[in-house]
PDB file of C-alpha atoms in Angstrom:
ATOM      1  CA  UNK A   1      51.468 -49.173 -27.130  1.00 79.00           C
ATOM      2  CA  UNK A   2      50.398 -52.229 -24.985  1.00 87.00           C
ATOM      3  CA  UNK A   3      47.077 -53.134 -24.785  1.00 92.00           C
ATOM      4  CA  UNK A   4      44.816 -56.015 -24.029  1.00 95.00           C
ATOM      5  CA  UNK A   5      41.339 -56.578 -24.967  1.00 96.00           C
ATOM      6  CA  UNK A   6      38.901 -58.879 -23.964  1.00 96.00           C
ATOM      7  CA  UNK A   7      35.898 -58.540 -26.543  1.00 94.00           C
ATOM      8  CA  UNK A   8      33.298 -60.196 -24.722  1.00 96.00           C
ATOM      9  CA  UNK A   9      31.650 -58.202 -21.771  1.00 95.00           C
ATOM     10  CA  UNK A  10      29.282 -61.008 -20.900  1.00 96.00           C
ATOM     11  CA  UNK A  11      28.726 -64.516 -21.339  1.00 97.00           C
ATOM     12  CA  UNK A  12      25.995 -66.678 -20.327  1.00 97.00           C
ATOM     13  CA  UNK A  13      25.878 -70.734 -20.587  1.00 97.00           C
ATOM     14  CA  UNK A  14      24.170 -73.486 -18.954  1.00 97.00           C
ATOM     15  CA  UNK A  15      25.954 -75.559 -16.383  1.00 97.00           C
ATOM     16  CA  UNK A  16      27.909 -78.330 -18.194  1.00 97.00           C
ATOM     17  CA  UNK A  17      28.654 -76.333 -21.284  1.00 97.00           C
ATOM     18  CA  UNK A  18      32.011 -75.675 -22.552  1.00 97.00           C
ATOM     19  CA  UNK A  19      33.058 -71.816 -22.625  1.00 98.00           C
ATOM     20  CA  UNK A  20      36.343 -69.850 -24.359  1.00 98.00           C
ATOM     21  CA  UNK A  21      36.818 -66.295 -22.953  1.00 98.00           C
ATOM     22  CA  UNK A  22      38.990 -64.561 -25.178  1.00 98.00           C
ATOM     23  CA  UNK A  23      42.231 -62.302 -24.822  1.00 98.00           C
ATOM     24  CA  UNK A  24      44.064 -60.485 -27.522  1.00 98.00           C
ATOM     25  CA  UNK A  25      47.153 -58.447 -26.561  1.00 97.00           C
ATOM     26  CA  UNK A  26      49.455 -55.989 -28.379  1.00 95.00           C
ATOM     27  CA  UNK A  27      52.969 -55.354 -27.272  1.00 91.00           C
ATOM     28  CA  UNK A  28      56.215 -54.832 -29.425  1.00 88.00           C
ATOM     29  CA  UNK A  29      58.156 -56.529 -26.783  1.00 86.00           C
ATOM     30  CA  UNK A  30      59.600 -60.202 -27.447  1.00 86.00           C
ATOM     31  CA  UNK A  31      59.630 -61.142 -23.914  1.00 86.00           C
ATOM     32  CA  UNK A  32      56.648 -60.561 -22.079  1.00 89.00           C
ATOM     33  CA  UNK A  33      54.426 -62.497 -19.394  1.00 90.00           C
ATOM     34  CA  UNK A  34      50.521 -63.133 -19.818  1.00 93.00           C
ATOM     35  CA  UNK A  35      48.281 -63.645 -16.680  1.00 95.00           C
ATOM     36  CA  UNK A  36      44.615 -64.700 -16.011  1.00 97.00           C
ATOM     37  CA  UNK A  37      43.031 -63.642 -12.745  1.00 97.00           C
ATOM     38  CA  UNK A  38      39.042 -64.867 -11.493  1.00 97.00           C
ATOM     39  CA  UNK A  39      37.262 -62.282  -9.668  1.00 96.00           C
ATOM     40  CA  UNK A  40      34.155 -64.154  -7.988  1.00 94.00           C
ATOM     41  CA  UNK A  41      31.322 -62.148  -6.172  1.00 90.00           C
ATOM     42  CA  UNK A  42      33.364 -61.799  -3.444  1.00 87.00           C
ATOM     43  CA  UNK A  43      35.396 -59.270  -5.092  1.00 88.00           C
ATOM     44  CA  UNK A  44      39.143 -60.541  -4.564  1.00 90.00           C
ATOM     45  CA  UNK A  45      41.070 -61.477  -7.837  1.00 94.00           C
ATOM     46  CA  UNK A  46      42.456 -64.921  -7.578  1.00 94.00           C
ATOM     47  CA  UNK A  47      45.584 -65.424  -9.965  1.00 94.00           C
ATOM     48  CA  UNK A  48      45.093 -68.736 -12.122  1.00 95.00           C
ATOM     49  CA  UNK A  49      47.897 -68.661 -14.502  1.00 93.00           C
ATOM     50  CA  UNK A  50      51.489 -66.914 -15.659  1.00 92.00           C
ATOM     51  CA  UNK A  51      52.819 -67.731 -19.011  1.00 91.00           C
ATOM     52  CA  UNK A  52      55.589 -66.259 -20.420  1.00 89.00           C
ATOM     53  CA  UNK A  53      56.215 -65.456 -24.492  1.00 89.00           C
ATOM     54  CA  UNK A  54      58.708 -68.411 -25.348  1.00 88.00           C
ATOM     55  CA  UNK A  55      56.187 -70.830 -23.814  1.00 85.00           C
ATOM     56  CA  UNK A  56      53.451 -71.650 -26.486  1.00 83.00           C
ATOM     57  CA  UNK A  57      52.463 -75.209 -25.101  1.00 84.00           C
ATOM     58  CA  UNK A  58      49.038 -75.105 -24.299  1.00 86.00           C
ATOM     59  CA  UNK A  59      48.353 -75.402 -20.500  1.00 87.00           C
ATOM     60  CA  UNK A  60      45.576 -77.608 -18.754  1.00 88.00           C
ATOM     61  CA  UNK A  61      44.670 -77.560 -14.968  1.00 90.00           C
ATOM     62  CA  UNK A  62      41.604 -79.699 -14.546  1.00 94.00           C
ATOM     63  CA  UNK A  63      38.866 -78.013 -16.389  1.00 95.00           C
ATOM     64  CA  UNK A  64      40.641 -75.336 -17.315  1.00 96.00           C
ATOM     65  CA  UNK A  65      42.854 -74.700 -20.221  1.00 95.00           C
ATOM     66  CA  UNK A  66      44.494 -72.172 -22.074  1.00 95.00           C
ATOM     67  CA  UNK A  67      45.548 -71.599 -25.537  1.00 95.00           C
ATOM     68  CA  UNK A  68      48.447 -69.132 -26.244  1.00 94.00           C
ATOM     69  CA  UNK A  69      48.960 -68.434 -29.768  1.00 93.00           C
ATOM     70  CA  UNK A  70      51.535 -65.663 -30.622  1.00 91.00           C
ATOM     71  CA  UNK A  71      50.489 -65.563 -34.121  1.00 92.00           C
ATOM     72  CA  UNK A  72      47.055 -64.248 -33.369  1.00 94.00           C
ATOM     73  CA  UNK A  73      48.394 -62.618 -30.100  1.00 95.00           C
ATOM     74  CA  UNK A  74      45.810 -64.249 -28.461  1.00 96.00           C
ATOM     75  CA  UNK A  75      45.924 -66.139 -25.106  1.00 96.00           C
ATOM     76  CA  UNK A  76      42.531 -67.657 -24.391  1.00 97.00           C
ATOM     77  CA  UNK A  77      41.169 -69.449 -21.737  1.00 97.00           C
ATOM     78  CA  UNK A  78      38.741 -72.399 -21.831  1.00 97.00           C
ATOM     79  CA  UNK A  79      36.446 -73.889 -19.218  1.00 97.00           C
ATOM     80  CA  UNK A  80      35.361 -77.327 -19.674  1.00 96.00           C
ATOM     81  CA  UNK A  81      32.109 -78.705 -18.314  1.00 97.00           C
ATOM     82  CA  UNK A  82      31.519 -75.087 -16.608  1.00 97.00           C
ATOM     83  CA  UNK A  83      30.138 -75.349 -12.949  1.00 97.00           C
ATOM     84  CA  UNK A  84      27.931 -72.919 -11.404  1.00 96.00           C
ATOM     85  CA  UNK A  85      30.815 -71.762  -9.092  1.00 96.00           C
ATOM     86  CA  UNK A  86      32.505 -70.547 -12.481  1.00 97.00           C
ATOM     87  CA  UNK A  87      30.588 -67.714 -12.479  1.00 97.00           C
ATOM     88  CA  UNK A  88      32.697 -64.600 -11.881  1.00 97.00           C
ATOM     89  CA  UNK A  89      34.491 -61.637 -13.805  1.00 96.00           C
ATOM     90  CA  UNK A  90      37.571 -62.769 -15.406  1.00 97.00           C
ATOM     91  CA  UNK A  91      40.329 -60.653 -16.270  1.00 96.00           C
ATOM     92  CA  UNK A  92      43.416 -61.318 -18.948  1.00 97.00           C
ATOM     93  CA  UNK A  93      46.996 -59.142 -18.222  1.00 95.00           C
ATOM     94  CA  UNK A  94      50.308 -58.254 -19.836  1.00 93.00           C
ATOM     95  CA  UNK A  95      53.097 -57.517 -17.946  1.00 86.00           C
ATOM     96  CA  UNK A  96      54.068 -54.163 -18.957  1.00 76.00           C
ATOM     97  CA  UNK A  97      57.425 -53.184 -20.343  1.00 69.00           C
ATOM     98  CA  UNK A  98      59.891 -51.816 -19.426  1.00 62.00           C
ATOM     99  CA  UNK A  99      60.437 -54.439 -16.731  1.00 55.00           C
ATOM    100  CA  UNK A 100      61.505 -54.205 -13.336  1.00 57.00           C
ATOM    101  CA  UNK A 101      58.096 -51.971 -12.606  1.00 66.00           C
ATOM    102  CA  UNK A 102      55.940 -55.252 -11.937  1.00 73.00           C
ATOM    103  CA  UNK A 103      52.955 -53.070 -13.458  1.00 84.00           C
ATOM    104  CA  UNK A 104      50.216 -55.125 -15.401  1.00 89.00           C
ATOM    105  CA  UNK A 105      48.052 -54.219 -18.023  1.00 90.00           C
ATOM    106  CA  UNK A 106      44.637 -55.387 -17.742  1.00 93.00           C
ATOM    107  CA  UNK A 107      41.804 -56.371 -20.060  1.00 94.00           C
ATOM    108  CA  UNK A 108      38.279 -54.791 -19.498  1.00 93.00           C
ATOM    109  CA  UNK A 109      37.085 -58.311 -17.930  1.00 95.00           C
ATOM    110  CA  UNK A 110      34.686 -60.769 -18.965  1.00 96.00           C
ATOM    111  CA  UNK A 111      31.544 -61.525 -16.885  1.00 96.00           C
ATOM    112  CA  UNK A 112      30.778 -65.314 -17.008  1.00 98.00           C
ATOM    113  CA  UNK A 113      27.429 -66.449 -15.605  1.00 97.00           C
ATOM    114  CA  UNK A 114      26.651 -70.175 -15.424  1.00 97.00           C
ATOM    115  CA  UNK A 115      23.204 -71.202 -14.931  1.00 97.00           C
ATOM    116  CA  UNK A 116      22.261 -74.220 -13.376  1.00 95.00           C
TER     117      UNK A 116
ATOM    118  CA  UNK B   1      50.085 -68.668   0.889  1.00 68.00           C
ATOM    119  CA  UNK B   2      50.285 -65.100   0.006  1.00 66.00           C
ATOM    120  CA  UNK B   3      47.603 -63.056   2.549  1.00 90.00           C
ATOM    121  CA  UNK B   4      46.731 -59.420   1.233  1.00 95.00           C
ATOM    122  CA  UNK B   5      44.239 -57.725   3.449  1.00 95.00           C
ATOM    123  CA  UNK B   6      42.418 -54.663   3.410  1.00 95.00           C
ATOM    124  CA  UNK B   7      40.886 -53.022   6.539  1.00 90.00           C
ATOM    125  CA  UNK B   8      37.386 -52.683   5.205  1.00 91.00           C
ATOM    126  CA  UNK B   9      35.147 -54.361   2.955  1.00 93.00           C
ATOM    127  CA  UNK B  10      32.624 -51.823   3.010  1.00 95.00           C
ATOM    128  CA  UNK B  11      32.913 -48.203   3.413  1.00 96.00           C
ATOM    129  CA  UNK B  12      30.538 -45.381   3.560  1.00 97.00           C
ATOM    130  CA  UNK B  13      32.117 -41.506   3.569  1.00 97.00           C
ATOM    131  CA  UNK B  14      30.579 -38.210   3.099  1.00 97.00           C
ATOM    132  CA  UNK B  15      31.964 -35.734   0.294  1.00 97.00           C
ATOM    133  CA  UNK B  16      35.079 -33.783   1.659  1.00 97.00           C
ATOM    134  CA  UNK B  17      35.960 -36.106   4.342  1.00 97.00           C
ATOM    135  CA  UNK B  18      39.640 -37.880   4.424  1.00 96.00           C
ATOM    136  CA  UNK B  19      39.729 -41.333   3.546  1.00 97.00           C
ATOM    137  CA  UNK B  20      42.352 -43.722   4.690  1.00 97.00           C
ATOM    138  CA  UNK B  21      42.285 -47.279   2.870  1.00 97.00           C
ATOM    139  CA  UNK B  22      44.662 -49.646   4.596  1.00 97.00           C
ATOM    140  CA  UNK B  23      46.419 -52.605   2.944  1.00 97.00           C
ATOM    141  CA  UNK B  24      48.784 -55.156   4.529  1.00 97.00           C
ATOM    142  CA  UNK B  25      50.672 -58.035   3.064  1.00 96.00           C
ATOM    143  CA  UNK B  26      52.466 -60.882   5.045  1.00 94.00           C
ATOM    144  CA  UNK B  27      54.713 -62.246   2.704  1.00 90.00           C
ATOM    145  CA  UNK B  28      57.464 -59.770   2.332  1.00 91.00           C
ATOM    146  CA  UNK B  29      57.219 -58.760  -1.086  1.00 91.00           C
ATOM    147  CA  UNK B  30      58.367 -55.497  -2.138  1.00 90.00           C
ATOM    148  CA  UNK B  31      55.959 -54.129  -4.517  1.00 91.00           C
ATOM    149  CA  UNK B  32      52.412 -52.986  -3.588  1.00 94.00           C
ATOM    150  CA  UNK B  33      49.673 -51.398  -5.828  1.00 95.00           C
ATOM    151  CA  UNK B  34      46.345 -49.802  -5.892  1.00 97.00           C
ATOM    152  CA  UNK B  35      43.746 -49.974  -8.418  1.00 96.00           C
ATOM    153  CA  UNK B  36      40.404 -48.784  -8.491  1.00 96.00           C
ATOM    154  CA  UNK B  37      37.883 -50.985 -10.628  1.00 95.00           C
ATOM    155  CA  UNK B  38      34.945 -49.401 -12.321  1.00 92.00           C
ATOM    156  CA  UNK B  39      32.127 -51.267 -14.390  1.00 86.00           C
ATOM    157  CA  UNK B  40      33.181 -51.259 -17.997  1.00 82.00           C
ATOM    158  CA  UNK B  41      36.551 -49.946 -17.395  1.00 86.00           C
ATOM    159  CA  UNK B  42      38.372 -52.746 -15.917  1.00 88.00           C
ATOM    160  CA  UNK B  43      41.359 -52.245 -13.214  1.00 92.00           C
ATOM    161  CA  UNK B  44      42.995 -48.896 -13.423  1.00 93.00           C
ATOM    162  CA  UNK B  45      46.370 -48.149 -11.613  1.00 93.00           C
ATOM    163  CA  UNK B  46      46.188 -45.198  -9.339  1.00 96.00           C
ATOM    164  CA  UNK B  47      49.892 -45.779  -7.512  1.00 96.00           C
ATOM    165  CA  UNK B  48      52.372 -48.195  -6.848  1.00 93.00           C
ATOM    166  CA  UNK B  49      55.368 -48.408  -4.833  1.00 93.00           C
ATOM    167  CA  UNK B  50      58.404 -50.506  -5.077  1.00 89.00           C
ATOM    168  CA  UNK B  51      60.161 -49.982  -1.915  1.00 89.00           C
ATOM    169  CA  UNK B  52      59.271 -48.248   1.568  1.00 91.00           C
ATOM    170  CA  UNK B  53      58.901 -44.685   1.422  1.00 87.00           C
ATOM    171  CA  UNK B  54      58.900 -44.808  -2.675  1.00 89.00           C
ATOM    172  CA  UNK B  55      55.684 -44.503  -4.614  1.00 92.00           C
ATOM    173  CA  UNK B  56      55.324 -43.824  -8.103  1.00 92.00           C
ATOM    174  CA  UNK B  57      52.054 -42.283  -9.807  1.00 93.00           C
ATOM    175  CA  UNK B  58      49.990 -44.814 -11.872  1.00 92.00           C
ATOM    176  CA  UNK B  59      47.406 -44.209 -14.534  1.00 90.00           C
ATOM    177  CA  UNK B  60      44.984 -42.220 -12.494  1.00 95.00           C
ATOM    178  CA  UNK B  61      46.534 -40.824  -9.579  1.00 96.00           C
ATOM    179  CA  UNK B  62      44.508 -37.200  -9.225  1.00 96.00           C
ATOM    180  CA  UNK B  63      42.624 -37.105  -6.111  1.00 96.00           C
ATOM    181  CA  UNK B  64      44.991 -39.687  -4.359  1.00 97.00           C
ATOM    182  CA  UNK B  65      48.012 -39.921  -2.171  1.00 97.00           C
ATOM    183  CA  UNK B  66      49.917 -42.982  -0.861  1.00 97.00           C
ATOM    184  CA  UNK B  67      51.777 -43.730   2.146  1.00 96.00           C
ATOM    185  CA  UNK B  68      54.225 -46.636   2.831  1.00 96.00           C
ATOM    186  CA  UNK B  69      56.176 -46.133   6.099  1.00 94.00           C
ATOM    187  CA  UNK B  70      56.457 -50.031   6.303  1.00 95.00           C
ATOM    188  CA  UNK B  71      57.580 -52.772   4.015  1.00 94.00           C
ATOM    189  CA  UNK B  72      54.222 -54.684   4.457  1.00 96.00           C
ATOM    190  CA  UNK B  73      51.799 -51.672   4.698  1.00 96.00           C
ATOM    191  CA  UNK B  74      50.489 -49.404   1.688  1.00 97.00           C
ATOM    192  CA  UNK B  75      47.576 -46.826   2.304  1.00 97.00           C
ATOM    193  CA  UNK B  76      45.713 -45.213  -0.007  1.00 98.00           C
ATOM    194  CA  UNK B  77      44.483 -41.674   1.024  1.00 97.00           C
ATOM    195  CA  UNK B  78      41.555 -39.583  -0.392  1.00 97.00           C
ATOM    196  CA  UNK B  79      42.338 -36.213   1.000  1.00 94.00           C
ATOM    197  CA  UNK B  80      38.977 -34.837   0.049  1.00 96.00           C
ATOM    198  CA  UNK B  81      36.624 -37.372  -1.036  1.00 97.00           C
ATOM    199  CA  UNK B  82      34.226 -36.886  -3.919  1.00 97.00           C
ATOM    200  CA  UNK B  83      31.392 -38.697  -5.089  1.00 97.00           C
ATOM    201  CA  UNK B  84      33.271 -39.779  -8.219  1.00 96.00           C
ATOM    202  CA  UNK B  85      35.835 -41.563  -6.178  1.00 97.00           C
ATOM    203  CA  UNK B  86      32.760 -44.215  -5.303  1.00 97.00           C
ATOM    204  CA  UNK B  87      34.397 -47.287  -6.694  1.00 97.00           C
ATOM    205  CA  UNK B  88      36.062 -50.644  -5.693  1.00 96.00           C
ATOM    206  CA  UNK B  89      39.511 -49.957  -4.664  1.00 97.00           C
ATOM    207  CA  UNK B  90      41.993 -53.215  -4.786  1.00 97.00           C
ATOM    208  CA  UNK B  91      45.247 -53.544  -3.406  1.00 96.00           C
ATOM    209  CA  UNK B  92      47.747 -55.861  -4.324  1.00 95.00           C
ATOM    210  CA  UNK B  93      51.495 -57.123  -3.750  1.00 93.00           C
ATOM    211  CA  UNK B  94      54.324 -58.640  -5.598  1.00 90.00           C
ATOM    212  CA  UNK B  95      57.685 -60.089  -5.270  1.00 86.00           C
ATOM    213  CA  UNK B  96      60.306 -58.106  -7.275  1.00 76.00           C
ATOM    214  CA  UNK B  97      61.001 -60.273 -10.320  1.00 72.00           C
ATOM    215  CA  UNK B  98      60.761 -58.028 -13.241  1.00 71.00           C
ATOM    216  CA  UNK B  99      58.194 -59.199 -16.076  1.00 69.00           C
ATOM    217  CA  UNK B 100      57.244 -62.307 -14.555  1.00 73.00           C
ATOM    218  CA  UNK B 101      56.050 -60.944 -11.097  1.00 80.00           C
ATOM    219  CA  UNK B 102      52.653 -62.063 -10.268  1.00 87.00           C
ATOM    220  CA  UNK B 103      50.281 -60.161  -8.615  1.00 91.00           C
ATOM    221  CA  UNK B 104      48.409 -61.172  -5.464  1.00 93.00           C
ATOM    222  CA  UNK B 105      45.187 -59.320  -4.612  1.00 94.00           C
ATOM    223  CA  UNK B 106      43.195 -58.535  -1.395  1.00 95.00           C
ATOM    224  CA  UNK B 107      39.465 -58.607  -1.044  1.00 94.00           C
ATOM    225  CA  UNK B 108      38.592 -55.269  -2.202  1.00 95.00           C
ATOM    226  CA  UNK B 109      37.006 -52.344  -0.553  1.00 96.00           C
ATOM    227  CA  UNK B 110      33.767 -50.889  -1.658  1.00 96.00           C
ATOM    228  CA  UNK B 111      33.798 -47.107  -1.109  1.00 97.00           C
ATOM    229  CA  UNK B 112      30.617 -44.895  -1.608  1.00 97.00           C
ATOM    230  CA  UNK B 113      30.607 -41.746  -0.994  1.00 97.00           C
ATOM    231  CA  UNK B 114      27.658 -39.772  -0.642  1.00 97.00           C
TER     232      UNK B 114
END
């Protein structure tokens, strides 16, 4: 069965600290996609990144970076020099197979609080 | 930019009322989804639709129904609202691309059933 686990329920850091949000997934498929979404207090989930299973190259976008490791079935998200505006709930998700359904399997989310 | 809108941000209803939650997307997406979000449970899929007049049950369809008469609009219906349906409801849409589909979300509706 497919599953996404975000073991960290809540994380609290002080501004400018680096923080890593963990995501571990389970799937028997060889082809799949992984996603990260951010949900600020306003409520709307904002798409951050999509990564396919054949691309293990780490990605960096400004203060955000993602580390995809198939060997450990992990897709971790790091925020460098965190800011108060990073406070949100972050969700990791996995594309559900078989394909063509467009369905995603979400983790339970990690609430990040960045204190000034 | 993809725009997904939901008819209400906050809604208060009484037990037994029929409730309609509306979702509209403006990007000609084939797929649309309704989720509910509860603390500690993440997002759970209620129903989804991959075409007009087509619908599929998600993980928790009980107590809900949906309607998709037009491609851009997907409605979630609570036939007889109950207090355990108090939740945050999120609508999403995606272009039909198989596994690589990215879902885009609306702002959510916080429903309180008294």
